[in-house]
Short mmCIF file of N, CA and C in Angstrom, two decimals:
data_model
loop_
_atom_site.label_atom_id
_atom_site.label_comp_id
_atom_site.label_asym_id
_atom_site.label_seq_id
_atom_site.Cartn_x
_atom_site.Cartn_y
_atom_site.Cartn_z
N UNK F 46 -8.23 -16.41 -4.59
CA UNK F 46 -8.18 -15.40 -4.02
C UNK F 46 -6.80 -15.15 -3.30
N UNK F 47 -5.88 -14.21 -3.43
CA UNK F 47 -4.62 -13.99 -2.64
C UNK F 47 -4.80 -13.24 -1.45
N UNK F 48 -4.59 -13.99 -0.26
CA UNK F 48 -4.71 -13.10 1.02
C UNK F 48 -3.55 -12.51 1.64
N UNK F 49 -2.58 -12.65 0.79
CA UNK F 49 -1.11 -11.97 1.11
C UNK F 49 -1.53 -10.57 1.58
N UNK F 50 -0.89 -10.01 2.67
CA UNK F 50 -0.91 -8.64 3.35
C UNK F 50 -0.49 -7.65 2.11
N UNK F 51 -1.11 -6.26 1.83
CA UNK F 51 -0.33 -5.39 1.09
C UNK F 51 1.03 -4.97 1.23
N UNK F 52 1.87 -5.00 0.52
CA UNK F 52 3.33 -4.71 0.65
C UNK F 52 3.12 -3.32 1.36
N UNK F 53 4.00 -3.03 2.40
CA UNK F 53 4.37 -1.80 3.23
C UNK F 53 4.87 -0.69 1.87
N UNK F 54 4.13 0.08 2.02
CA UNK F 54 4.88 1.43 1.21
C UNK F 54 5.34 2.77 1.91
N UNK F 55 6.57 2.85 2.19
CA UNK F 55 7.03 4.00 3.01
C UNK F 55 6.94 5.21 2.62
N UNK F 56 6.45 5.21 1.02
CA UNK F 56 6.13 6.79 0.61
C UNK F 56 4.65 6.95 0.29
N UNK F 57 3.92 6.02 0.85
CA UNK F 57 2.46 6.37 0.88
C UNK F 57 2.11 7.77 1.54
N UNK F 58 1.61 8.37 0.91
CA UNK F 58 0.91 9.86 1.45
C UNK F 58 2.02 10.81 0.87
N UNK F 59 3.08 10.69 0.17
CA UNK F 59 4.31 11.56 0.09
C UNK F 59 3.49 12.45 -1.03
N UNK F 60 3.70 13.36 -0.90
CA UNK F 60 3.06 14.70 -1.75
C UNK F 60 3.96 15.23 -2.75
N UNK F 61 3.79 15.18 -3.87
CA UNK F 61 4.92 15.52 -4.83
C UNK F 61 4.94 17.03 -4.75
N UNK F 62 3.62 17.61 -4.76
CA UNK F 62 3.87 19.33 -4.80
C UNK F 62 4.57 19.93 -3.66
N UNK F 63 4.57 19.07 -2.48
CA UNK F 63 5.58 19.37 -1.40
C UNK F 63 7.09 19.11 -1.29
N UNK F 64 7.48 18.71 -2.57
CA UNK F 64 8.86 18.37 -2.63
C UNK F 64 9.70 19.59 -2.83
N UNK F 65 9.13 20.66 -3.57
CA UNK F 65 9.97 22.06 -3.37
C UNK F 65 9.95 22.67 -2.01
N UNK F 66 11.48 22.87 -1.52
CA UNK F 66 11.70 23.23 -0.26
C UNK F 66 10.84 24.54 0.10
N UNK F 67 10.47 25.52 -0.38
CA UNK F 67 9.54 26.74 -0.30
C UNK F 67 8.39 26.50 0.02
N UNK F 68 7.66 25.42 -0.67
CA UNK F 68 6.71 25.08 -0.41
C UNK F 68 6.22 24.34 0.86
N UNK F 69 7.23 23.40 1.10
CA UNK F 69 7.25 22.64 2.38
C UNK F 69 7.35 23.48 3.22
N UNK F 70 8.20 24.70 3.35
CA UNK F 70 8.16 25.63 4.56
C UNK F 70 6.94 26.38 4.59
N UNK F 71 6.19 26.65 3.65
CA UNK F 71 4.99 27.15 3.47
C UNK F 71 3.89 26.55 4.43
N UNK F 72 3.84 25.20 4.03
CA UNK F 72 2.93 24.36 4.57
C UNK F 72 3.39 24.23 5.99
N UNK F 73 4.58 24.12 6.41
CA UNK F 73 4.92 23.90 7.83
C UNK F 73 4.82 25.24 8.66
N UNK F 74 4.72 26.36 7.86
CA UNK F 74 4.34 27.33 8.58
C UNK F 74 3.01 27.50 9.16
N UNK F 75 2.06 27.20 7.93
CA UNK F 75 0.68 27.55 7.98
C UNK F 75 0.06 26.43 9.07
N UNK F 76 0.91 24.92 9.06
CA UNK F 76 0.28 23.99 9.99
C UNK F 76 0.43 24.62 11.15
N UNK F 77 1.19 25.66 11.60
CA UNK F 77 1.21 26.10 13.23
C UNK F 77 0.60 27.53 13.47
N UNK F 78 -0.19 27.87 12.20
CA UNK F 78 -0.82 29.42 12.48
C UNK F 78 -2.16 29.23 11.76
N UNK F 79 -2.90 30.24 12.24
CA UNK F 79 -4.38 30.42 11.75
C UNK F 79 -4.04 30.77 9.99
N UNK F 80 -3.15 31.68 9.81
CA UNK F 80 -2.90 32.23 8.67
C UNK F 80 -1.66 33.10 8.51
N UNK F 81 -0.84 33.46 7.47
CA UNK F 81 0.25 34.13 7.47
C UNK F 81 -0.02 34.88 6.12
N UNK F 82 0.61 36.15 6.35
CA UNK F 82 0.70 37.01 5.16
C UNK F 82 2.05 36.72 4.39
N UNK F 83 1.66 37.10 3.08
CA UNK F 83 2.76 36.77 1.70
C UNK F 83 3.98 37.19 2.18
N UNK F 84 4.00 38.41 2.88
CA UNK F 84 5.58 39.07 3.09
C UNK F 84 6.40 38.38 4.02
N UNK F 85 5.54 37.64 5.17
CA UNK F 85 6.19 36.76 6.04
C UNK F 85 6.80 35.46 5.67
N UNK F 86 5.59 34.86 4.54
CA UNK F 86 6.34 33.65 4.21
C UNK F 86 7.48 33.63 3.23
N UNK F 87 7.26 34.92 2.60
CA UNK F 87 8.55 35.40 1.40
C UNK F 87 9.83 35.43 2.40
N UNK F 88 9.79 36.11 3.45
CA UNK F 88 10.88 36.37 4.44
C UNK F 88 11.34 34.77 4.81
N UNK F 89 10.47 34.03 5.26
CA UNK F 89 10.91 32.77 5.81
C UNK F 89 11.40 31.62 4.72
N UNK F 90 11.00 32.14 3.49
CA UNK F 90 11.57 31.20 2.63
C UNK F 90 12.85 31.59 1.80
N UNK F 91 12.74 33.17 1.78
CA UNK F 91 14.05 33.65 1.05
C UNK F 91 13.45 34.06 -0.31
N UNK F 92 12.21 33.43 -0.78
CA UNK F 92 12.08 33.71 -2.13
C UNK F 92 11.79 35.02 -2.65
N UNK F 93 11.73 35.39 -3.90
CA UNK F 93 11.32 36.77 -4.39
C UNK F 93 9.78 36.59 -4.54
N UNK F 94 9.30 38.07 -4.50
CA UNK F 94 7.88 38.12 -5.19
C UNK F 94 7.22 37.03 -5.94
N UNK F 95 7.81 37.13 -6.95
CA UNK F 95 7.24 35.99 -8.44
C UNK F 95 7.44 35.03 -8.09
N UNK F 96 8.62 34.17 -7.25
CA UNK F 96 8.47 32.78 -6.81
C UNK F 96 7.72 32.50 -6.01
N UNK F 97 7.68 33.12 -4.96
CA UNK F 97 6.54 32.97 -3.67
C UNK F 97 4.98 33.08 -4.37
N UNK F 98 4.88 34.00 -5.26
CA UNK F 98 3.47 34.11 -5.97
C UNK F 98 3.05 32.80 -6.47
N UNK F 99 3.96 32.29 -7.57
CA UNK F 99 4.19 31.06 -8.02
C UNK F 99 3.57 29.74 -7.20
N UNK F 100 4.61 29.66 -6.01
CA UNK F 100 4.46 28.74 -5.16
C UNK F 100 3.21 28.86 -4.41
N UNK F 101 2.55 30.18 -3.99
CA UNK F 101 1.28 29.99 -3.58
C UNK F 101 0.16 29.68 -4.43
N UNK F 102 0.42 30.06 -5.44
CA UNK F 102 -0.63 29.62 -6.61
C UNK F 102 -0.59 28.18 -6.64
N UNK F 103 0.39 27.71 -6.84
CA UNK F 103 0.41 26.22 -7.16
C UNK F 103 -0.44 25.54 -5.93
N UNK F 104 -0.09 25.93 -4.81
CA UNK F 104 -0.57 25.10 -3.39
C UNK F 104 -2.08 25.58 -3.45
N UNK F 105 -2.48 26.59 -3.91
CA UNK F 105 -4.11 27.09 -3.97
C UNK F 105 -4.78 26.36 -5.09
N UNK F 106 -3.98 26.37 -6.31
CA UNK F 106 -4.86 25.55 -7.41
C UNK F 106 -4.98 23.79 -6.93
N UNK F 107 -4.18 23.43 -6.10
CA UNK F 107 -4.03 22.01 -5.49
C UNK F 107 -5.07 21.99 -4.42
N UNK F 108 -5.64 22.81 -3.90
CA UNK F 108 -6.49 22.89 -2.79
C UNK F 108 -5.58 22.87 -1.59
N UNK F 109 -4.40 22.83 -1.41
CA UNK F 109 -3.49 22.57 -0.08
C UNK F 109 -4.02 23.97 0.65
N UNK F 110 -4.00 25.27 0.02
CA UNK F 110 -3.96 26.35 0.77
C UNK F 110 -4.94 27.38 0.43
N UNK F 111 -5.62 28.10 1.28
CA UNK F 111 -6.78 29.08 0.61
C UNK F 111 -5.74 30.66 0.81
N UNK F 112 -6.17 31.27 -0.11
CA UNK F 112 -5.57 32.75 -0.07
C UNK F 112 -6.89 33.58 -0.03
N UNK F 113 -6.38 34.94 0.58
CA UNK F 113 -7.54 35.79 0.99
C UNK F 113 -6.66 37.35 0.66
N UNK F 114 -7.35 38.04 0.04
CA UNK F 114 -6.82 39.25 0.00
C UNK F 114 -7.70 40.39 0.73
N UNK F 115 -6.87 41.26 1.47
CA UNK F 115 -7.43 42.52 2.21
C UNK F 115 -6.68 43.38 2.23
N UNK F 116 -7.22 44.60 2.22
CA UNK F 116 -6.49 45.94 2.44
C UNK F 116 -5.92 46.24 3.57
N UNK F 117 -4.94 46.65 4.02
CA UNK F 117 -4.09 46.76 4.98
C UNK F 117 -3.25 48.11 5.11
N UNK F 118 -3.37 49.26 5.75
CA UNK F 118 -2.62 50.46 5.70
C UNK F 118 -2.46 50.89 4.28
N UNK F 119 -3.59 50.95 3.50
CA UNK F 119 -3.95 51.18 2.10
C UNK F 119 -3.16 50.50 0.97
N UNK F 120 -2.89 49.16 1.36
CA UNK F 120 -2.17 48.40 0.61
C UNK F 120 -2.99 47.07 0.25
N UNK F 121 -2.85 46.30 -0.75
CA UNK F 121 -3.36 44.90 -0.82
C UNK F 121 -2.54 44.11 -0.53
N UNK F 122 -3.09 43.47 0.50
CA UNK F 122 -2.29 42.21 1.38
C UNK F 122 -2.86 40.81 0.84
N UNK F 123 -2.09 39.95 0.78
CA UNK F 123 -2.26 38.57 0.51
C UNK F 123 -1.96 37.64 1.93
N UNK F 124 -3.17 36.98 2.46
CA UNK F 124 -2.85 36.02 3.43
C UNK F 124 -3.30 34.60 3.08
N UNK F 125 -2.53 33.71 3.80
CA UNK F 125 -2.50 32.34 3.32
C UNK F 125 -2.76 31.25 4.43
N UNK F 126 -3.72 30.52 4.20
CA UNK F 126 -4.08 29.46 5.25
C UNK F 126 -3.93 28.05 4.99
N UNK F 127 -3.92 27.10 5.73
CA UNK F 127 -4.04 25.71 5.08
C UNK F 127 -5.43 25.17 4.90
N UNK F 128 -5.69 24.77 3.99
CA UNK F 128 -7.09 24.36 3.96
C UNK F 128 -7.38 22.68 4.74
N UNK F 129 -8.45 22.44 4.88
CA UNK F 129 -8.59 21.02 5.73
C UNK F 129 -7.84 20.02 4.92
N UNK F 130 -8.37 19.82 3.53
CA UNK F 130 -7.57 18.96 3.08
C UNK F 130 -6.10 18.96 2.83
N UNK F 131 -5.32 20.39 2.85
CA UNK F 131 -4.12 20.78 2.93
C UNK F 131 -3.47 20.00 4.24
N UNK F 132 -4.32 20.36 5.38
CA UNK F 132 -3.49 19.99 6.71
C UNK F 132 -3.47 18.21 6.75
N UNK F 133 -4.47 17.69 5.85
CA UNK F 133 -4.26 16.23 5.97
C UNK F 133 -3.44 15.46 5.31
N UNK F 134 -2.98 16.44 3.95
CA UNK F 134 -2.01 15.86 3.21
C UNK F 134 -0.72 16.10 3.48
N UNK F 135 -0.55 17.38 4.35
CA UNK F 135 0.60 17.99 4.99
C UNK F 135 0.96 16.80 5.88
N UNK F 136 -0.11 16.45 6.77
CA UNK F 136 0.45 15.50 7.79
C UNK F 136 0.80 14.19 7.23
N UNK F 137 -0.15 13.65 5.97
CA UNK F 137 0.32 12.55 5.38
C UNK F 137 1.82 12.71 4.72
N UNK F 138 2.03 13.70 4.33
CA UNK F 138 3.72 13.79 3.63
C UNK F 138 4.65 13.92 4.84
N UNK F 139 4.36 14.45 5.82
CA UNK F 139 5.32 14.47 7.06
C UNK F 139 5.29 12.91 7.53
N UNK F 140 4.43 12.28 7.67
CA UNK F 140 4.67 10.86 7.90
C UNK F 140 5.23 10.16 6.90
N UNK F 141 5.04 10.37 5.79
CA UNK F 141 5.81 9.54 4.83
C UNK F 141 7.37 9.79 4.71
N UNK F 142 7.63 11.17 5.15
CA UNK F 142 9.11 11.69 4.97
C UNK F 142 9.80 10.95 6.53
N UNK F 143 9.05 10.78 7.32
CA UNK F 143 9.46 9.85 8.65
C UNK F 143 9.70 8.62 8.32
N UNK F 144 8.70 7.92 7.38
CA UNK F 144 8.70 6.53 7.16
C UNK F 144 9.97 6.32 6.52
N UNK F 145 10.20 7.24 5.50
CA UNK F 145 11.50 7.05 4.47
C UNK F 145 12.99 7.49 5.50
N UNK F 146 12.97 8.19 6.21
CA UNK F 146 14.00 8.62 7.16
C UNK F 146 14.49 7.37 7.84
N UNK F 147 13.26 6.87 8.45
CA UNK F 147 13.28 5.84 9.29
C UNK F 147 13.96 4.30 8.43
N UNK F 148 14.08 4.54 7.36
CA UNK F 148 14.52 3.19 6.37
C UNK F 148 13.43 2.53 5.84
N UNK F 149 12.12 2.97 6.09
CA UNK F 149 10.90 2.29 5.53
C UNK F 149 10.27 1.53 6.35
N UNK F 150 10.66 1.37 7.79
CA UNK F 150 10.44 0.40 8.56
C UNK F 150 9.06 0.88 8.99
N UNK F 151 7.95 -0.22 9.23
CA UNK F 151 6.62 -0.09 9.64
C UNK F 151 6.61 0.34 10.87
#
């Protein structure tokens, strides 16, 4: 039986889905608010409608965010919020990035 400690992994918790800058921006915004409207997220990231839609779909399909559609001022609007699992995975991703930037030190 080998009792050697597990090697330290500076990228443990790194979330590949959040590598895309727009997805990381969306997650960061949603980590600080209850929910955000599609147009606001699009403005923050500078993404087109179709690109933002694809990013939100990818995040929702992976369970990181929840999407809610509602009518407002006669128009259909989409609102996004970070899921409980999304919050955990975002926090782990940020911690992994901090370890990477720190040179992988424990």
